[in-house]
PDB file of C-alpha atoms in Angstrom:
ATOM      1  CA  MET A   1     245.313  78.988 -68.887  1.00  0.00           C
ATOM      2  CA  ARG A   2     245.242  81.448 -71.560  1.00  0.00           C
ATOM      3  CA  THR A   3     247.204  83.901 -73.869  1.00  0.00           C
ATOM      4  CA  ARG A   4     246.480  86.994 -75.488  1.00  0.00           C
ATOM      5  CA  SER A   5     248.131  89.021 -78.060  1.00  0.00           C
ATOM      6  CA  GLY A   6     248.396  92.807 -77.875  1.00  0.00           C
ATOM      7  CA  HIS A   7     247.529  93.055 -74.148  1.00  0.00           C
ATOM      8  CA  LEU A   8     249.613  95.733 -72.462  1.00  0.00           C
ATOM      9  CA  LEU A   9     250.827  95.841 -68.747  1.00  0.00           C
ATOM     10  CA  ALA A  10     250.443  98.865 -66.887  1.00  0.00           C
ATOM     11  CA  PHE A  11     254.031  99.641 -65.821  1.00  0.00           C
ATOM     12  CA  VAL A  12     257.044 101.579 -67.536  1.00  0.00           C
ATOM     13  CA  VAL A  13     259.760 100.163 -68.646  1.00  0.00           C
ATOM     14  CA  LEU A  14     263.036 102.494 -68.956  1.00  0.00           C
ATOM     15  CA  LEU A  15     265.943 101.903 -70.922  1.00  0.00           C
ATOM     16  CA  LEU A  16     268.870 104.175 -70.089  1.00  0.00           C
ATOM     17  CA  GLY A  17     271.406 105.350 -72.458  1.00  0.00           C
ATOM     18  CA  GLY A  18     275.313 105.510 -70.776  1.00  0.00           C
ATOM     19  CA  PHE A  19     276.485 104.137 -67.703  1.00  0.00           C
ATOM     20  CA  ARG A  20     277.561 107.372 -65.888  1.00  0.00           C
ATOM     21  CA  PRO A  21     274.858 108.741 -63.492  1.00  0.00           C
ATOM     22  CA  ALA A  22     275.689 112.317 -64.072  1.00  0.00           C
ATOM     23  CA  ASN A  23     274.800 111.910 -67.839  1.00  0.00           C
ATOM     24  CA  ALA A  24     272.209 109.061 -68.060  1.00  0.00           C
ATOM     25  CA  GLN A  25     269.606 109.703 -70.548  1.00  0.00           C
ATOM     26  CA  VAL A  26     266.280 107.901 -71.079  1.00  0.00           C
ATOM     27  CA  THR A  27     266.697 105.942 -74.673  1.00  0.00           C
ATOM     28  CA  TRP A  28     263.240 105.086 -74.683  1.00  0.00           C
ATOM     29  CA  ARG A  29     260.188 104.693 -72.253  1.00  0.00           C
ATOM     30  CA  ARG A  30     256.927 102.709 -72.777  1.00  0.00           C
ATOM     31  CA  THR A  31     254.059 102.292 -70.900  1.00  0.00           C
ATOM     32  CA  TYR A  32     251.780  98.969 -71.059  1.00  0.00           C
ATOM     33  CA  GLY A  33     248.449  98.476 -69.517  1.00  0.00           C
ATOM     34  CA  GLY A  34     244.457  98.218 -69.298  1.00  0.00           C
ATOM     35  CA  PHE A  35     242.103  99.480 -66.925  1.00  0.00           C
ATOM     36  CA  GLY A  36     242.856  97.564 -64.049  1.00  0.00           C
ATOM     37  CA  THR A  37     245.793  97.193 -61.373  1.00  0.00           C
ATOM     38  CA  ASP A  38     248.883  95.774 -63.574  1.00  0.00           C
ATOM     39  CA  GLU A  39     252.384  95.524 -62.247  1.00  0.00           C
ATOM     40  CA  GLY A  40     255.885  94.082 -63.418  1.00  0.00           C
ATOM     41  CA  LEU A  41     258.010  92.314 -60.979  1.00  0.00           C
ATOM     42  CA  CYS A  42     260.790  90.666 -63.131  1.00  0.00           C
ATOM     43  CA  VAL A  43     262.493  92.063 -66.210  1.00  0.00           C
ATOM     44  CA  ARG A  44     265.076  89.355 -67.841  1.00  0.00           C
ATOM     45  CA  THR A  45     266.929  90.266 -71.129  1.00  0.00           C
ATOM     46  CA  THR A  46     266.600  87.638 -74.093  1.00  0.00           C
ATOM     47  CA  SER A  47     268.857  85.877 -76.512  1.00  0.00           C
ATOM     48  CA  ASP A  48     268.023  87.810 -79.354  1.00  0.00           C
ATOM     49  CA  GLY A  49     268.220  91.594 -77.723  1.00  0.00           C
ATOM     50  CA  GLY A  50     264.942  91.748 -76.350  1.00  0.00           C
ATOM     51  CA  ILE A  51     262.987  91.874 -73.071  1.00  0.00           C
ATOM     52  CA  LEU A  52     260.884  89.595 -70.995  1.00  0.00           C
ATOM     53  CA  VAL A  53     258.797  91.208 -68.146  1.00  0.00           C
ATOM     54  CA  ALA A  54     257.038  88.781 -65.636  1.00  0.00           C
ATOM     55  CA  GLY A  55     254.159  90.378 -63.252  1.00  0.00           C
ATOM     56  CA  SER A  56     250.407  90.406 -62.452  1.00  0.00           C
ATOM     57  CA  THR A  57     247.475  91.950 -64.394  1.00  0.00           C
ATOM     58  CA  GLY A  58     243.935  92.839 -63.110  1.00  0.00           C
ATOM     59  CA  SER A  59     242.971  94.047 -66.605  1.00  0.00           C
ATOM     60  CA  PHE A  60     242.994  90.872 -68.250  1.00  0.00           C
ATOM     61  CA  GLY A  61     241.947  87.375 -67.398  1.00  0.00           C
ATOM     62  CA  ALA A  62     239.483  85.624 -65.141  1.00  0.00           C
ATOM     63  CA  GLY A  63     240.485  86.232 -61.637  1.00  0.00           C
ATOM     64  CA  SER A  64     241.326  89.789 -59.448  1.00  0.00           C
ATOM     65  CA  SER A  65     244.677  88.998 -60.992  1.00  0.00           C
ATOM     66  CA  ASP A  66     246.687  86.774 -62.930  1.00  0.00           C
ATOM     67  CA  PHE A  67     250.136  86.270 -64.160  1.00  0.00           C
ATOM     68  CA  TYR A  68     251.471  88.162 -66.943  1.00  0.00           C
ATOM     69  CA  LEU A  69     254.368  87.500 -69.102  1.00  0.00           C
ATOM     70  CA  LEU A  70     254.980  90.209 -71.748  1.00  0.00           C
ATOM     71  CA  ARG A  71     257.782  89.775 -74.594  1.00  0.00           C
ATOM     72  CA  LEU A  72     259.284  93.248 -75.990  1.00  0.00           C
ATOM     73  CA  ASP A  73     261.727  93.551 -78.493  1.00  0.00           C
ATOM     74  CA  GLY A  74     264.887  95.892 -78.162  1.00  0.00           C
ATOM     75  CA  ASN A  75     262.928  98.969 -78.703  1.00  0.00           C
ATOM     76  CA  GLY A  76     260.122  98.325 -76.058  1.00  0.00           C
ATOM     77  CA  ASP A  77     257.654  97.243 -78.366  1.00  0.00           C
ATOM     78  CA  PRO A  78     255.192  94.079 -77.500  1.00  0.00           C
ATOM     79  CA  LEU A  79     256.016  90.891 -79.760  1.00  0.00           C
ATOM     80  CA  TRP A  80     253.262  89.154 -77.615  1.00  0.00           C
ATOM     81  CA  SER A  81     251.957  88.815 -74.149  1.00  0.00           C
ATOM     82  CA  GLY A  82     250.359  85.985 -72.391  1.00  0.00           C
ATOM     83  CA  VAL A  83     247.647  85.877 -69.177  1.00  0.00           C
ATOM     84  CA  TYR A  84     247.816  82.544 -67.067  1.00  0.00           C
ATOM     85  CA  GLY A  85     245.588  81.647 -64.308  1.00  0.00           C
ATOM     86  CA  GLY A  86     242.080  80.779 -63.093  1.00  0.00           C
ATOM     87  CA  PRO A  87     239.091  82.371 -60.969  1.00  0.00           C
ATOM     88  CA  GLY A  88     241.618  83.050 -58.003  1.00  0.00           C
ATOM     89  CA  ALA A  89     244.472  85.569 -57.600  1.00  0.00           C
ATOM     90  CA  GLU A  90     247.666  84.958 -58.922  1.00  0.00           C
ATOM     91  CA  THR A  91     250.841  86.811 -58.884  1.00  0.00           C
ATOM     92  CA  GLY A  92     253.807  86.451 -60.653  1.00  0.00           C
ATOM     93  CA  VAL A  93     257.319  87.202 -59.371  1.00  0.00           C
ATOM     94  CA  SER A  94     259.978  85.868 -61.914  1.00  0.00           C
ATOM     95  CA  CYS A  95     260.469  84.451 -64.935  1.00  0.00           C
ATOM     96  CA  VAL A  96     263.185  82.931 -67.238  1.00  0.00           C
ATOM     97  CA  GLU A  97     263.996  82.180 -70.896  1.00  0.00           C
ATOM     98  CA  LEU A  98     264.543  78.688 -72.141  1.00  0.00           C
ATOM     99  CA  ALA A  99     265.880  77.178 -75.140  1.00  0.00           C
ATOM    100  CA  ASP A 100     262.328  76.539 -76.290  1.00  0.00           C
ATOM    101  CA  GLY A 101     260.185  78.756 -74.578  1.00  0.00           C
ATOM    102  CA  HIS A 102     259.653  80.296 -71.326  1.00  0.00           C
ATOM    103  CA  ALA A 103     258.841  79.984 -67.482  1.00  0.00           C
ATOM    104  CA  ILE A 104     257.040  82.398 -64.926  1.00  0.00           C
ATOM    105  CA  ALA A 105     256.619  81.499 -61.552  1.00  0.00           C
ATOM    106  CA  GLY A 106     254.635  83.171 -58.431  1.00  0.00           C
ATOM    107  CA  THR A 107     251.674  82.358 -56.166  1.00  0.00           C
ATOM    108  CA  THR A 108     248.067  81.413 -56.588  1.00  0.00           C
ATOM    109  CA  SER A 109     245.265  81.911 -54.082  1.00  0.00           C
ATOM    110  CA  LEU A 110     243.635  78.644 -55.094  1.00  0.00           C
ATOM    111  CA  GLY A 111     246.082  75.876 -55.008  1.00  0.00           C
ATOM    112  CA  GLN A 112     245.650  72.344 -55.570  1.00  0.00           C
ATOM    113  CA  HIS A 113     247.242  71.603 -52.437  1.00  0.00           C
ATOM    114  CA  GLY A 114     245.055  74.121 -50.446  1.00  0.00           C
ATOM    115  CA  GLY A 115     245.052  77.616 -49.856  1.00  0.00           C
ATOM    116  CA  TYR A 116     247.712  79.644 -51.280  1.00  0.00           C
ATOM    117  CA  ASP A 117     250.235  77.459 -53.182  1.00  0.00           C
ATOM    118  CA  TYR A 118     253.497  78.122 -55.562  1.00  0.00           C
ATOM    119  CA  MET A 119     252.833  78.125 -58.968  1.00  0.00           C
ATOM    120  CA  LEU A 120     254.874  77.474 -61.875  1.00  0.00           C
ATOM    121  CA  VAL A 121     253.979  77.711 -65.706  1.00  0.00           C
ATOM    122  CA  ARG A 122     255.972  76.624 -68.681  1.00  0.00           C
ATOM    123  CA  THR A 123     255.060  78.245 -72.181  1.00  0.00           C
ATOM    124  CA  ASP A 124     256.247  77.873 -75.662  1.00  0.00           C
ATOM    125  CA  GLN A 125     258.477  80.525 -77.725  1.00  0.00           C
ATOM    126  CA  ASN A 126     254.843  82.362 -78.365  1.00  0.00           C
ATOM    127  CA  GLY A 127     253.629  82.301 -75.000  1.00  0.00           C
ATOM    128  CA  ALA A 128     251.405  79.477 -75.426  1.00  0.00           C
ATOM    129  CA  PRO A 129     250.726  77.672 -72.170  1.00  0.00           C
ATOM    130  CA  LEU A 130     252.191  74.315 -71.949  1.00  0.00           C
ATOM    131  CA  TRP A 131     251.397  72.953 -68.562  1.00  0.00           C
ATOM    132  CA  GLU A 132     250.841  74.709 -65.051  1.00  0.00           C
ATOM    133  CA  ARG A 133     252.186  73.098 -61.731  1.00  0.00           C
ATOM    134  CA  HIS A 134     251.101  73.739 -58.051  1.00  0.00           C
ATOM    135  CA  TYR A 135     253.265  73.078 -55.240  1.00  0.00           C
ATOM    136  CA  GLY A 136     252.904  73.276 -51.559  1.00  0.00           C
ATOM    137  CA  SER A 137     250.971  72.330 -48.301  1.00  0.00           C
ATOM    138  CA  THR A 138     247.579  72.481 -46.905  1.00  0.00           C
ATOM    139  CA  GLU A 139     248.297  75.946 -45.550  1.00  0.00           C
ATOM    140  CA  TRP A 140     249.643  79.240 -47.143  1.00  0.00           C
ATOM    141  CA  ASP A 141     252.858  78.919 -49.337  1.00  0.00           C
ATOM    142  CA  LEU A 142     253.968  82.187 -50.949  1.00  0.00           C
ATOM    143  CA  CYS A 143     256.658  81.939 -53.520  1.00  0.00           C
ATOM    144  CA  HIS A 144     258.883  85.118 -53.989  1.00  0.00           C
ATOM    145  CA  ALA A 145     261.579  83.895 -56.282  1.00  0.00           C
ATOM    146  CA  MET A 146     262.258  81.351 -59.107  1.00  0.00           C
ATOM    147  CA  VAL A 147     265.723  80.467 -61.256  1.00  0.00           C
ATOM    148  CA  GLY A 148     265.904  78.333 -64.249  1.00  0.00           C
ATOM    149  CA  LEU A 149     268.613  75.315 -64.085  1.00  0.00           C
ATOM    150  CA  PRO A 150     269.974  73.368 -66.924  1.00  0.00           C
ATOM    151  CA  ASP A 151     267.610  70.590 -65.980  1.00  0.00           C
ATOM    152  CA  GLY A 152     264.806  72.045 -64.169  1.00  0.00           C
ATOM    153  CA  PHE A 153     263.884  74.875 -61.669  1.00  0.00           C
ATOM    154  CA  LEU A 154     264.008  76.307 -57.993  1.00  0.00           C
ATOM    155  CA  LEU A 155     261.499  78.370 -56.456  1.00  0.00           C
ATOM    156  CA  GLY A 156     261.781  80.054 -52.903  1.00  0.00           C
ATOM    157  CA  GLY A 157     259.769  81.832 -50.599  1.00  0.00           C
ATOM    158  CA  ILE A 158     257.983  81.049 -47.121  1.00  0.00           C
ATOM    159  CA  THR A 159     255.525  78.129 -45.790  1.00  0.00           C
ATOM    160  CA  TYR A 160     253.131  78.313 -42.973  1.00  0.00           C
ATOM    161  CA  GLY A 161     252.531  74.427 -43.386  1.00  0.00           C
ATOM    162  CA  GLY A 162     254.138  71.207 -41.404  1.00  0.00           C
ATOM    163  CA  GLY A 163     253.745  73.160 -38.222  1.00  0.00           C
ATOM    164  CA  HIS A 164     255.826  76.265 -39.175  1.00  0.00           C
ATOM    165  CA  THR A 165     252.898  78.800 -37.847  1.00  0.00           C
ATOM    166  CA  THR A 166     255.203  81.818 -37.802  1.00  0.00           C
ATOM    167  CA  GLY A 167     256.618  80.786 -41.409  1.00  0.00           C
ATOM    168  CA  ALA A 168     259.965  79.050 -42.443  1.00  0.00           C
ATOM    169  CA  ALA A 169     261.824  79.369 -46.020  1.00  0.00           C
ATOM    170  CA  PHE A 170     260.652  76.834 -48.252  1.00  0.00           C
ATOM    171  CA  PHE A 171     262.461  75.575 -51.618  1.00  0.00           C
ATOM    172  CA  VAL A 172     260.911  73.406 -54.309  1.00  0.00           C
ATOM    173  CA  ARG A 173     263.197  71.767 -56.908  1.00  0.00           C
ATOM    174  CA  THR A 174     261.844  70.299 -60.097  1.00  0.00           C
ATOM    175  CA  ASP A 175     262.742  68.999 -63.351  1.00  0.00           C
ATOM    176  CA  LEU A 176     262.143  70.601 -66.612  1.00  0.00           C
ATOM    177  CA  ALA A 177     258.748  68.876 -66.951  1.00  0.00           C
ATOM    178  CA  GLY A 178     257.770  70.392 -63.442  1.00  0.00           C
ATOM    179  CA  ASP A 179     257.761  67.437 -61.548  1.00  0.00           C
ATOM    180  CA  THR A 180     259.153  67.846 -57.879  1.00  0.00           C
ATOM    181  CA  LEU A 181     262.459  66.773 -57.385  1.00  0.00           C
ATOM    182  CA  TRP A 182     262.836  67.731 -53.634  1.00  0.00           C
ATOM    183  CA  THR A 183     261.593  70.045 -51.212  1.00  0.00           C
ATOM    184  CA  ARG A 184     263.501  71.507 -48.297  1.00  0.00           C
ATOM    185  CA  THR A 185     262.089  73.710 -45.248  1.00  0.00           C
ATOM    186  CA  MET A 186     264.564  76.089 -43.529  1.00  0.00           C
ATOM    187  CA  ALA A 187     263.314  75.647 -39.763  1.00  0.00           C
ATOM    188  CA  THR A 188     264.721  78.248 -37.332  1.00  0.00           C
ATOM    189  CA  ASP A 189     263.468  79.309 -34.153  1.00  0.00           C
ATOM    190  CA  GLY A 190     261.362  81.932 -35.444  1.00  0.00           C
ATOM    191  CA  ARG A 191     260.041  82.986 -38.977  1.00  0.00           C
ATOM    192  CA  SER A 192     262.526  82.696 -42.013  1.00  0.00           C
ATOM    193  CA  GLU A 193     261.656  83.720 -45.330  1.00  0.00           C
ATOM    194  CA  CYS A 194     263.489  83.299 -49.014  1.00  0.00           C
ATOM    195  CA  LEU A 195     263.245  86.548 -50.944  1.00  0.00           C
ATOM    196  CA  GLY A 196     265.949  86.076 -53.523  1.00  0.00           C
ATOM    197  CA  LEU A 197     267.651  83.041 -55.403  1.00  0.00           C
ATOM    198  CA  HIS A 198     270.482  82.891 -57.825  1.00  0.00           C
ATOM    199  CA  ALA A 199     271.884  79.864 -59.309  1.00  0.00           C
ATOM    200  CA  THR A 200     275.349  78.457 -59.091  1.00  0.00           C
ATOM    201  CA  PRO A 201     277.571  76.525 -61.712  1.00  0.00           C
ATOM    202  CA  ASP A 202     277.537  73.294 -59.473  1.00  0.00           C
ATOM    203  CA  LEU A 203     273.577  72.990 -59.996  1.00  0.00           C
ATOM    204  CA  GLY A 204     272.940  74.492 -56.581  1.00  0.00           C
ATOM    205  CA  ALA A 205     271.884  78.016 -55.280  1.00  0.00           C
ATOM    206  CA  VAL A 206     272.371  80.803 -52.928  1.00  0.00           C
ATOM    207  CA  ALA A 207     269.068  82.249 -51.260  1.00  0.00           C
ATOM    208  CA  ALA A 208     268.913  85.421 -49.605  1.00  0.00           C
ATOM    209  CA  GLY A 209     265.908  86.655 -47.590  1.00  0.00           C
ATOM    210  CA  ARG A 210     265.381  87.212 -43.641  1.00  0.00           C
ATOM    211  CA  VAL A 211     265.385  85.245 -40.449  1.00  0.00           C
ATOM    212  CA  ALA A 212     264.031  86.285 -36.805  1.00  0.00           C
ATOM    213  CA  ALA A 213     266.495  87.684 -34.661  1.00  0.00           C
ATOM    214  CA  ASP A 214     266.853  87.431 -30.841  1.00  0.00           C
ATOM    215  CA  ASN A 215     266.008  91.252 -30.350  1.00  0.00           C
ATOM    216  CA  GLY A 216     262.522  90.807 -31.958  1.00  0.00           C
ATOM    217  CA  TYR A 217     263.434  92.306 -35.275  1.00  0.00           C
ATOM    218  CA  ASP A 218     264.717  90.321 -38.530  1.00  0.00           C
ATOM    219  CA  ASP A 219     268.298  89.976 -39.771  1.00  0.00           C
ATOM    220  CA  GLY A 220     269.352  89.563 -43.425  1.00  0.00           C
ATOM    221  CA  TYR A 221     269.650  85.661 -43.923  1.00  0.00           C
ATOM    222  CA  VAL A 222     272.029  84.123 -46.907  1.00  0.00           C
ATOM    223  CA  VAL A 223     271.829  80.276 -47.351  1.00  0.00           C
ATOM    224  CA  ARG A 224     274.223  78.498 -49.632  1.00  0.00           C
ATOM    225  CA  LEU A 225     272.172  74.922 -51.332  1.00  0.00           C
ATOM    226  CA  ASP A 226     274.008  72.295 -52.945  1.00  0.00           C
ATOM    227  CA  MET A 227     272.274  70.413 -55.929  1.00  0.00           C
ATOM    228  CA  LEU A 228     270.453  68.190 -53.471  1.00  0.00           C
ATOM    229  CA  GLY A 229     269.081  70.939 -51.518  1.00  0.00           C
ATOM    230  CA  ASP A 230     271.462  70.355 -48.675  1.00  0.00           C
ATOM    231  CA  THR A 231     272.407  73.437 -46.621  1.00  0.00           C
ATOM    232  CA  LEU A 232     276.403  73.761 -47.026  1.00  0.00           C
ATOM    233  CA  TRP A 233     276.356  77.063 -45.208  1.00  0.00           C
ATOM    234  CA  THR A 234     274.269  79.993 -43.574  1.00  0.00           C
ATOM    235  CA  ALA A 235     274.987  83.446 -42.668  1.00  0.00           C
ATOM    236  CA  THR A 236     272.968  86.315 -40.926  1.00  0.00           C
ATOM    237  CA  VAL A 237     273.877  89.928 -41.351  1.00  0.00           C
ATOM    238  CA  GLY A 238     272.155  92.594 -39.162  1.00  0.00           C
ATOM    239  CA  GLY A 239     271.826  95.293 -36.361  1.00  0.00           C
ATOM    240  CA  ASP A 240     269.465  96.674 -33.684  1.00  0.00           C
ATOM    241  CA  SER A 241     266.575  96.866 -36.277  1.00  0.00           C
ATOM    242  CA  THR A 242     265.097  95.272 -39.239  1.00  0.00           C
ATOM    243  CA  ASP A 243     267.526  94.081 -41.770  1.00  0.00           C
ATOM    244  CA  LEU A 244     266.663  91.815 -44.748  1.00  0.00           C
ATOM    245  CA  MET A 245     267.863  90.914 -48.303  1.00  0.00           C
ATOM    246  CA  ARG A 246     265.972  90.529 -51.330  1.00  0.00           C
ATOM    247  CA  GLY A 247     268.404  89.849 -54.208  1.00  0.00           C
ATOM    248  CA  VAL A 248     271.649  87.981 -54.898  1.00  0.00           C
TER     249      VAL A 248
END
């Protein structure tokens, strides 16, 4: 894993002044990038009034794409940037600010467990990597979301391991050191997938995504998990076509 200062990610971050759609004005616009393919998939505000952006970069790093974490001030000027990954393809999808650093999560194509794995990277306050962890099965495991909890992290996505050949929603709960506390797989009659997560005050979470419906399409899927990963309730929402939920 590596960090680099001054690298710019090829996407645009917009800050809009005002809240009335008819009168919204662009306060500032910034473009960050190199000569490769770069994208930002997660934006968070920080405790000092800045912005934290996570995504992937094909402009910097050793692989075809790597995790990219960008820290901006309130005016959109870059304070530092970090590139994390190896010779494979890494896709960053979510980030959080911590009291003493940051975390970024996503998927790597060269996972330690085989095939694609969930990947979690912990950094210090300046973006220097502290550790990297991989989670998953010997089959493909694709991470779509991550949330920070007071005592660790929760990652969600889909696994094709454990006999789930059509894919099943898969959750990994870790402590602050990245060590696994528990994993859960949401087995259904067909494909299920977590696409978004939101932490709850009781150290649980609400997950949103999709699940295969009887009509051959997908329905939107919501799952409430307690702090041990046990399901408290589920809900599906949909009609006669494809429906899905990406955030909570």
